[in-house]
Short mmCIF file of C-alpha atoms in Angstrom, two decimals:
data_model
loop_
_atom_site.label_atom_id
_atom_site.label_comp_id
_atom_site.label_asym_id
_atom_site.label_seq_id
_atom_site.Cartn_x
_atom_site.Cartn_y
_atom_site.Cartn_z
CA UNK G 1 -28.92 -19.86 11.62
CA UNK G 2 -25.80 -17.85 11.93
CA UNK G 3 -24.04 -17.46 15.21
CA UNK G 4 -23.76 -13.92 16.96
CA UNK G 5 -20.78 -12.54 18.35
CA UNK G 6 -20.54 -8.96 19.75
CA UNK G 7 -16.98 -7.18 19.43
CA UNK G 8 -16.43 -3.47 19.99
CA UNK G 9 -15.54 -3.31 16.36
CA UNK G 10 -15.77 -5.25 13.21
CA UNK G 11 -12.83 -4.99 10.43
CA UNK G 12 -13.53 -5.98 7.12
CA UNK G 13 -10.39 -7.22 5.58
CA UNK G 14 -7.48 -9.17 6.69
CA UNK G 15 -4.78 -7.64 4.62
CA UNK G 16 -1.97 -5.34 6.12
CA UNK G 17 -4.27 -2.23 6.83
CA UNK G 18 -7.17 -4.00 8.47
CA UNK G 19 -4.28 -5.94 10.43
CA UNK G 20 -3.01 -2.79 11.36
CA UNK G 21 -6.42 -1.00 12.18
CA UNK G 22 -6.88 -4.41 14.54
CA UNK G 23 -3.45 -3.94 15.94
CA UNK G 24 -4.22 -0.34 17.03
CA UNK G 25 -7.59 -0.62 18.07
CA UNK G 26 -6.74 -3.50 20.18
CA UNK G 27 -3.93 -1.53 21.83
CA UNK G 28 -6.73 1.25 22.65
CA UNK G 29 -8.64 -1.19 24.71
CA UNK G 30 -11.17 -2.32 22.09
CA UNK G 31 -12.25 -6.06 21.24
CA UNK G 32 -11.93 -6.61 17.59
CA UNK G 33 -13.27 -9.25 15.18
CA UNK G 34 -11.62 -9.44 11.48
CA UNK G 35 -13.67 -10.91 8.92
CA UNK G 36 -12.39 -11.64 5.33
CA UNK G 37 -13.73 -13.75 2.48
CA UNK G 38 -10.11 -15.21 1.95
CA UNK G 39 -7.16 -15.76 4.09
CA UNK G 40 -4.77 -13.33 5.81
CA UNK G 41 -3.11 -11.20 2.93
CA UNK G 42 -5.11 -13.00 0.35
CA UNK G 43 -5.58 -9.61 -1.79
CA UNK G 44 -3.53 -6.65 -2.65
CA UNK G 45 -1.07 -7.46 0.58
CA UNK G 46 -0.23 -10.95 -0.56
CA UNK G 47 0.62 -9.38 -4.06
CA UNK G 48 2.71 -6.65 -2.69
CA UNK G 49 6.54 -6.00 -2.57
CA UNK G 50 6.64 -4.79 0.91
CA UNK G 51 7.42 -1.06 -0.04
CA UNK G 52 7.67 1.44 2.89
CA UNK G 53 8.51 4.62 1.02
CA UNK G 54 8.71 8.14 1.16
CA UNK G 55 10.91 8.72 -1.61
CA UNK G 56 8.03 8.79 -4.13
CA UNK G 57 5.70 11.09 -2.29
CA UNK G 58 5.41 14.90 -2.76
CA UNK G 59 5.15 17.16 0.25
CA UNK G 60 1.37 17.25 1.50
CA UNK G 61 -0.98 14.88 3.26
CA UNK G 62 0.22 11.24 2.00
CA UNK G 63 3.70 12.01 2.88
CA UNK G 64 2.76 13.26 6.29
CA UNK G 65 0.76 9.82 6.65
CA UNK G 66 3.94 7.99 5.42
CA UNK G 67 6.46 9.95 7.60
CA UNK G 68 4.21 8.88 10.72
CA UNK G 69 4.12 5.35 9.31
CA UNK G 70 7.88 5.24 8.86
CA UNK G 71 8.12 5.98 12.73
CA UNK G 72 5.48 3.55 13.48
CA UNK G 73 7.01 0.63 11.56
CA UNK G 74 10.35 1.28 13.28
CA UNK G 75 8.41 0.50 16.76
CA UNK G 76 6.80 -2.23 15.07
CA UNK G 77 9.75 -3.77 14.07
CA UNK G 78 11.02 -4.15 17.63
CA UNK G 79 7.55 -5.44 18.82
CA UNK G 80 7.08 -7.91 16.14
CA UNK G 81 8.78 -11.32 15.42
CA UNK G 82 11.55 -11.23 12.97
CA UNK G 83 9.60 -13.10 10.25
CA UNK G 84 8.37 -9.55 9.39
CA UNK G 85 11.63 -8.79 7.78
CA UNK G 86 11.82 -5.27 8.33
CA UNK G 87 14.84 -3.87 6.55
CA UNK G 88 15.64 -0.44 6.83
CA UNK G 89 17.68 -0.46 3.51
CA UNK G 90 17.08 3.06 1.98
CA UNK G 91 16.00 4.05 -1.28
CA UNK G 92 18.10 5.37 -4.23
CA UNK G 93 16.22 7.34 -7.15
CA UNK G 94 18.29 7.88 -10.27
CA UNK G 95 17.94 10.27 -13.26
CA UNK G 96 19.29 9.37 -16.65
CA UNK G 97 20.28 12.90 -17.69
CA UNK G 98 20.06 16.37 -16.41
CA UNK G 99 16.46 17.37 -16.83
CA UNK G 100 14.91 14.69 -14.57
CA UNK G 101 17.89 15.14 -12.36
CA UNK G 102 16.77 18.89 -11.72
CA UNK G 103 13.23 17.64 -11.51
CA UNK G 104 14.35 15.40 -8.54
CA UNK G 105 16.19 18.41 -6.52
CA UNK G 106 12.96 20.27 -6.71
CA UNK G 107 10.86 17.31 -5.87
CA UNK G 108 13.54 16.67 -2.91
CA UNK G 109 13.62 20.20 -1.65
CA UNK G 110 9.75 20.15 -1.06
CA UNK G 111 10.22 16.53 0.70
CA UNK G 112 12.88 18.18 3.19
CA UNK G 113 10.59 20.82 4.26
CA UNK G 114 8.07 17.98 5.24
CA UNK G 115 10.92 16.26 7.42
CA UNK G 116 12.37 13.96 4.67
CA UNK G 117 15.79 13.08 4.39
CA UNK G 118 17.15 13.25 1.08
CA UNK G 119 20.75 13.31 0.04
CA UNK G 120 21.90 14.19 -3.59
CA UNK G 121 24.46 11.43 -4.96
CA UNK G 122 26.58 12.88 -7.99
CA UNK G 123 27.33 10.64 -10.59
CA UNK G 124 30.54 9.30 -9.61
CA UNK G 125 29.42 8.46 -6.23
CA UNK G 126 26.44 6.29 -7.47
CA UNK G 127 28.80 3.05 -7.48
CA UNK G 128 29.28 3.36 -3.83
CA UNK G 129 25.91 2.84 -3.02
CA UNK G 130 25.02 0.38 -5.79
CA UNK G 131 28.09 -1.32 -7.44
CA UNK G 132 26.24 -3.12 -10.08
CA UNK G 133 24.17 0.13 -11.14
CA UNK G 134 24.23 0.99 -15.01
CA UNK G 135 27.18 3.41 -15.80
CA UNK G 136 26.18 6.86 -17.40
CA UNK G 137 23.64 8.16 -15.15
CA UNK G 138 23.46 11.86 -14.27
CA UNK G 139 23.04 11.13 -10.64
CA UNK G 140 20.29 10.62 -7.94
CA UNK G 141 19.13 10.89 -4.55
CA UNK G 142 19.51 8.57 -1.54
CA UNK G 143 16.48 8.27 0.69
CA UNK G 144 17.58 6.42 4.28
CA UNK G 145 14.08 6.48 5.52
CA UNK G 146 12.95 3.93 2.61
CA UNK G 147 12.48 0.41 3.98
CA UNK G 148 10.74 -3.00 3.50
CA UNK G 149 8.76 -5.69 5.09
CA UNK G 150 7.57 -8.97 4.12
CA UNK G 151 3.91 -8.06 3.78
CA UNK G 152 2.04 -11.34 4.23
CA UNK G 153 4.31 -12.01 7.34
CA UNK G 154 3.70 -8.53 8.53
CA UNK G 155 -0.17 -8.74 8.16
CA UNK G 156 -0.24 -12.21 10.09
CA UNK G 157 2.11 -10.77 12.81
CA UNK G 158 -0.04 -7.59 13.26
CA UNK G 159 -3.24 -9.66 13.59
CA UNK G 160 -1.84 -12.26 16.05
CA UNK G 161 -0.60 -9.29 18.31
CA UNK G 162 -3.92 -7.85 18.25
CA UNK G 163 -5.53 -10.83 19.54
CA UNK G 164 -8.52 -10.21 17.33
CA UNK G 165 -11.05 -12.77 16.52
CA UNK G 166 -10.43 -13.99 12.98
CA UNK G 167 -13.29 -15.20 10.49
CA UNK G 168 -11.63 -16.15 7.43
CA UNK G 169 -13.36 -17.49 4.11
CA UNK G 170 -16.30 -15.53 5.13
CA UNK G 171 -17.63 -13.01 2.83
CA UNK G 172 -19.74 -10.02 4.42
CA UNK G 173 -22.96 -10.03 2.46
CA UNK G 174 -24.66 -7.11 4.52
CA UNK G 175 -23.63 -4.49 6.70
CA UNK G 176 -26.41 -4.58 9.55
CA UNK G 177 -28.00 -1.06 10.53
CA UNK G 178 -30.56 -0.08 12.98
CA UNK G 179 -33.92 1.82 12.56
CA UNK G 180 -32.09 5.30 12.70
CA UNK G 181 -29.36 4.22 10.05
CA UNK G 182 -26.36 3.48 12.35
CA UNK G 183 -24.04 0.45 11.86
CA UNK G 184 -24.78 -2.59 14.21
CA UNK G 185 -22.60 -5.13 12.77
CA UNK G 186 -22.12 -7.41 9.45
CA UNK G 187 -23.47 -10.55 8.34
CA UNK G 188 -21.52 -13.52 6.88
CA UNK G 189 -23.11 -16.73 5.54
CA UNK G 190 -21.88 -18.28 8.73
CA UNK G 191 -22.59 -15.83 11.55
CA UNK G 192 -23.62 -12.06 12.37
CA UNK G 193 -20.92 -9.80 14.28
CA UNK G 194 -22.75 -7.47 16.25
CA UNK G 195 -20.80 -4.12 16.71
CA UNK G 196 -21.44 -0.48 16.94
CA UNK G 197 -18.45 0.19 14.54
CA UNK G 198 -17.62 -1.31 11.38
CA UNK G 199 -14.13 -0.58 9.39
CA UNK G 200 -14.06 -1.00 5.61
CA UNK G 201 -10.57 -2.35 4.93
CA UNK G 202 -11.70 -4.39 2.15
CA UNK G 203 -8.85 -2.90 -0.26
CA UNK G 204 -9.72 -3.14 -4.02
CA UNK G 205 -13.24 -4.25 -2.66
CA UNK G 206 -13.42 -1.37 -0.56
CA UNK G 207 -16.25 0.26 -2.97
CA UNK G 208 -18.28 -2.93 -2.67
CA UNK G 209 -18.20 -2.82 1.17
CA UNK G 210 -19.21 0.89 0.80
CA UNK G 211 -21.98 -0.06 -1.24
CA UNK G 212 -23.47 -2.57 1.37
CA UNK G 213 -23.75 0.32 3.73
CA UNK G 214 -25.60 2.55 1.31
CA UNK G 215 -22.60 5.00 0.45
CA UNK G 216 -20.40 5.42 -2.29
CA UNK G 217 -16.55 5.25 -2.22
CA UNK G 218 -15.08 5.45 -5.89
CA UNK G 219 -12.38 2.68 -5.24
CA UNK G 220 -11.01 1.02 -8.40
CA UNK G 221 -8.58 -1.85 -9.20
CA UNK G 222 -5.40 -0.89 -10.62
CA UNK G 223 -3.47 -3.92 -11.80
CA UNK G 224 0.23 -4.54 -11.13
CA UNK G 225 3.07 -7.22 -11.85
CA UNK G 226 6.14 -8.06 -9.89
CA UNK G 227 9.05 -10.28 -11.19
CA UNK G 228 10.81 -12.67 -9.00
CA UNK G 229 14.45 -13.65 -10.07
CA UNK G 230 16.46 -16.64 -9.08
CA UNK G 231 18.24 -16.46 -5.51
CA UNK G 232 21.46 -14.22 -5.91
CA UNK G 233 24.17 -12.66 -4.05
CA UNK G 234 23.11 -9.32 -2.61
CA UNK G 235 23.57 -7.33 -6.20
CA UNK G 236 21.05 -4.68 -5.22
CA UNK G 237 21.41 -3.16 -2.06
CA UNK G 238 18.92 -0.34 -1.81
CA UNK G 239 15.37 0.02 -3.39
CA UNK G 240 16.26 1.50 -6.64
CA UNK G 241 14.19 3.11 -9.25
CA UNK G 242 14.37 5.68 -11.98
CA UNK G 243 12.82 9.05 -11.77
CA UNK G 244 9.88 8.51 -14.06
CA UNK G 245 8.53 6.04 -11.33
CA UNK G 246 7.25 9.00 -9.37
CA UNK G 247 5.35 10.26 -12.27
CA UNK G 248 3.74 6.82 -12.60
CA UNK G 249 2.41 6.95 -9.24
CA UNK G 250 0.76 10.18 -9.53
CA UNK G 251 -0.59 9.47 -12.81
CA UNK G 252 -4.33 8.83 -13.28
CA UNK G 253 -4.17 7.21 -16.54
CA UNK G 254 -5.84 3.87 -17.25
CA UNK G 255 -3.19 2.78 -19.66
CA UNK G 256 -0.11 0.40 -18.88
CA UNK G 257 2.60 2.47 -17.30
CA UNK G 258 5.88 0.72 -16.23
CA UNK G 259 8.83 1.79 -14.65
CA UNK G 260 11.29 -0.67 -12.67
CA UNK G 261 11.65 -0.70 -9.33
CA UNK G 262 14.40 -3.19 -8.32
CA UNK G 263 15.36 -4.55 -4.93
CA UNK G 264 17.27 -7.27 -3.13
CA UNK G 265 15.60 -9.53 -0.59
CA UNK G 266 17.00 -11.37 2.47
CA UNK G 267 16.22 -14.46 0.94
CA UNK G 268 18.38 -13.72 -2.21
CA UNK G 269 15.50 -13.35 -4.92
CA UNK G 270 15.62 -9.63 -6.47
CA UNK G 271 12.07 -8.29 -6.87
CA UNK G 272 11.24 -6.23 -9.91
CA UNK G 273 8.26 -3.88 -10.05
CA UNK G 274 5.90 -2.31 -10.69
CA UNK G 275 3.50 -1.88 -13.59
CA UNK G 276 -0.01 0.29 -13.34
CA UNK G 277 -2.82 -0.28 -15.36
CA UNK G 278 -6.75 -0.10 -15.00
CA UNK G 279 -8.26 -3.16 -16.52
CA UNK G 280 -10.86 -3.82 -13.92
CA UNK G 281 -10.24 -7.21 -12.26
CA UNK G 282 -8.74 -8.82 -15.45
CA UNK G 283 -6.45 -11.43 -14.18
CA UNK G 284 -5.06 -12.42 -17.39
CA UNK G 285 -1.04 -12.45 -17.92
CA UNK G 286 0.24 -9.33 -19.80
CA UNK G 287 3.37 -10.36 -21.58
CA UNK G 288 4.00 -6.79 -22.48
CA UNK G 289 3.80 -5.90 -18.96
CA UNK G 290 6.51 -8.36 -17.83
CA UNK G 291 8.86 -7.59 -21.10
CA UNK G 292 8.95 -3.93 -20.13
CA UNK G 293 9.72 -4.76 -16.68
CA UNK G 294 12.52 -6.88 -17.40
CA UNK G 295 13.88 -4.56 -20.00
CA UNK G 296 13.91 -1.50 -17.59
CA UNK G 297 15.57 -3.53 -14.75
CA UNK G 298 18.32 -4.92 -16.97
CA UNK G 299 18.74 -1.12 -18.16
CA UNK G 300 19.19 -0.22 -14.44
CA UNK G 301 21.43 -3.17 -13.47
CA UNK G 302 22.80 -4.68 -16.71
CA UNK G 303 24.03 -7.69 -14.53
CA UNK G 304 20.45 -8.90 -14.14
CA UNK G 305 20.25 -9.27 -17.93
CA UNK G 306 21.31 -12.99 -17.76
CA UNK G 307 19.45 -13.87 -14.69
CA UNK G 308 16.57 -16.26 -14.48
CA UNK G 309 13.14 -15.26 -13.55
CA UNK G 310 11.62 -17.73 -11.57
CA UNK G 311 8.02 -16.34 -11.38
CA UNK G 312 5.77 -13.64 -12.12
CA UNK G 313 2.81 -12.36 -9.94
CA UNK G 314 -0.05 -9.62 -9.97
CA UNK G 315 -2.56 -7.94 -7.83
CA UNK G 316 -4.94 -5.08 -7.76
CA UNK G 317 -4.14 -1.84 -5.95
CA UNK G 318 -7.15 0.02 -4.60
CA UNK G 319 -7.38 3.10 -6.42
CA UNK G 320 -9.03 6.52 -5.73
CA UNK G 321 -9.18 9.16 -8.21
CA UNK G 322 -7.46 11.83 -6.05
CA UNK G 323 -4.59 9.56 -5.02
CA UNK G 324 -5.51 9.76 -1.33
CA UNK G 325 -6.72 7.04 0.87
CA UNK G 326 -10.32 7.27 2.52
CA UNK G 327 -9.42 7.07 6.34
CA UNK G 328 -11.88 7.58 9.28
CA UNK G 329 -15.53 7.81 9.97
CA UNK G 330 -18.13 8.25 7.19
CA UNK G 331 -20.74 10.80 8.37
CA UNK G 332 -23.50 9.40 5.98
CA UNK G 333 -23.44 6.26 8.29
CA UNK G 334 -22.85 6.81 11.98
CA UNK G 335 -20.46 3.87 12.93
CA UNK G 336 -19.19 3.03 9.56
CA UNK G 337 -15.39 3.98 9.26
CA UNK G 338 -13.24 3.70 6.10
CA UNK G 339 -9.22 2.43 5.59
CA UNK G 340 -8.96 1.77 1.86
CA UNK G 341 -7.88 3.38 -1.28
CA UNK G 342 -4.09 3.48 -0.75
CA UNK G 343 -3.36 2.17 -4.09
CA UNK G 344 0.29 0.77 -4.06
CA UNK G 345 1.14 2.42 -0.63
CA UNK G 346 -1.04 0.55 1.64
CA UNK G 347 1.95 -1.56 3.16
CA UNK G 348 3.80 1.63 3.96
CA UNK G 349 0.92 3.61 5.10
CA UNK G 350 -0.92 0.75 7.04
CA UNK G 351 0.36 2.09 10.80
CA UNK G 352 -0.68 5.52 10.47
CA UNK G 353 -3.81 4.51 9.26
CA UNK G 354 -4.49 1.85 11.77
CA UNK G 355 -3.66 4.83 14.20
CA UNK G 356 -5.93 7.24 12.83
CA UNK G 357 -8.82 4.79 12.85
CA UNK G 358 -8.00 3.86 16.40
CA UNK G 359 -8.28 7.53 17.73
CA UNK G 360 -11.58 7.83 15.61
CA UNK G 361 -12.93 4.83 17.20
CA UNK G 362 -12.10 5.75 20.73
CA UNK G 363 -12.38 9.65 20.50
CA UNK G 364 -8.82 10.10 21.07
CA UNK G 365 -6.54 13.07 19.69
CA UNK G 366 -5.48 11.72 16.20
CA UNK G 367 -1.88 11.81 15.48
CA UNK G 368 -2.21 13.92 12.44
CA UNK G 369 -4.83 16.06 10.79
CA UNK G 370 -7.35 13.37 9.34
CA UNK G 371 -9.21 15.95 7.23
CA UNK G 372 -7.71 15.58 4.03
CA UNK G 373 -8.50 11.63 3.94
CA UNK G 374 -12.35 12.31 4.78
CA UNK G 375 -14.29 9.39 2.86
CA UNK G 376 -17.12 11.70 2.13
CA UNK G 377 -15.05 14.36 0.25
CA UNK G 378 -15.39 15.46 -3.52
CA UNK G 379 -12.83 13.02 -5.37
CA UNK G 380 -13.28 14.92 -8.69
CA UNK G 381 -14.86 14.27 -12.17
CA UNK G 382 -13.76 10.73 -11.88
CA UNK G 383 -15.96 9.98 -8.78
CA UNK G 384 -18.75 8.60 -10.47
CA UNK G 385 -19.28 4.78 -10.71
CA UNK G 386 -18.24 3.03 -13.52
CA UNK G 387 -18.60 -0.09 -15.55
CA UNK G 388 -14.97 -0.73 -14.73
CA UNK G 389 -15.65 -0.39 -11.06
CA UNK G 390 -18.43 -3.22 -11.51
CA UNK G 391 -16.29 -5.59 -13.54
#
């Protein structure tokens, strides 16, 4: 017979978004339990690069969320242990010729109006920021607000600081509901966690968690690969990527897309991401994806052409058709909240997501307008469940 526990809120998912929800809920005075069928950061978080980006987001709700998170990550960096490896290294977006550079100018102008710091760097000054960058580029934009964390450590340290009761290796098999339909907790093979609120922070499995509560949320997995080089001296100082990465982030295409994001790490290896493709939960290795990443990274930084790649890893980003996460209470099921669908930006957007969820749980004033992230919104023509979602 499963044992019973009664926190104020149960969070499904021990990735960085679930951890941030636990942290801010606990700071608001709630008792929290976190349940995950795997370990801490065992899903999308553990397969991420730790990007905290404003540079790739156009003016709008997601950028507002990113700017709030940027401020909150700075606060967290002072409160969490140094193992989180928070590094405000800044980003550099480069253009090969004049047309994409002009597009970056227009993009940056909209961002500045929203509060982003973006400085144009002419071609003859790019080497001041990145001495090993390929010659012949038309110019770029420097984003000092971009930063990085070690994602698995960030999730673990947020959970530890929250004081949440952790139930790892336990899959949620049911979301419990009362006679009137309101949430009253979750069931796992080992226990029932009874609570008046449940937060769906299940990442790429957010659609499945929603179905356990009887609602539809069209979360799809989007596979991505990352290359890890041998340890090197600091040959890459910032997060560096080409302008076409921004278009890839905003694209809804299911086909393989790749645009190298290159960055050094405190430990020495260079991380090279990122690809995107919708192939369900297919975990097979794509040599084409790896080949493209390596070629694009070497084109940006010729010094990397002869560097050994030690390993490659991949994971699945939780994709929603309109490219905005679902955050907040679900009016279709009282007591059910969502915090998923961030795609590749979940690590960067986690603190603001946690703060929004905590405000909704406690009835506090939200730190920004939550309306664009409503989980019951119309996601557009791709909203219907598909075979890809079930695979």
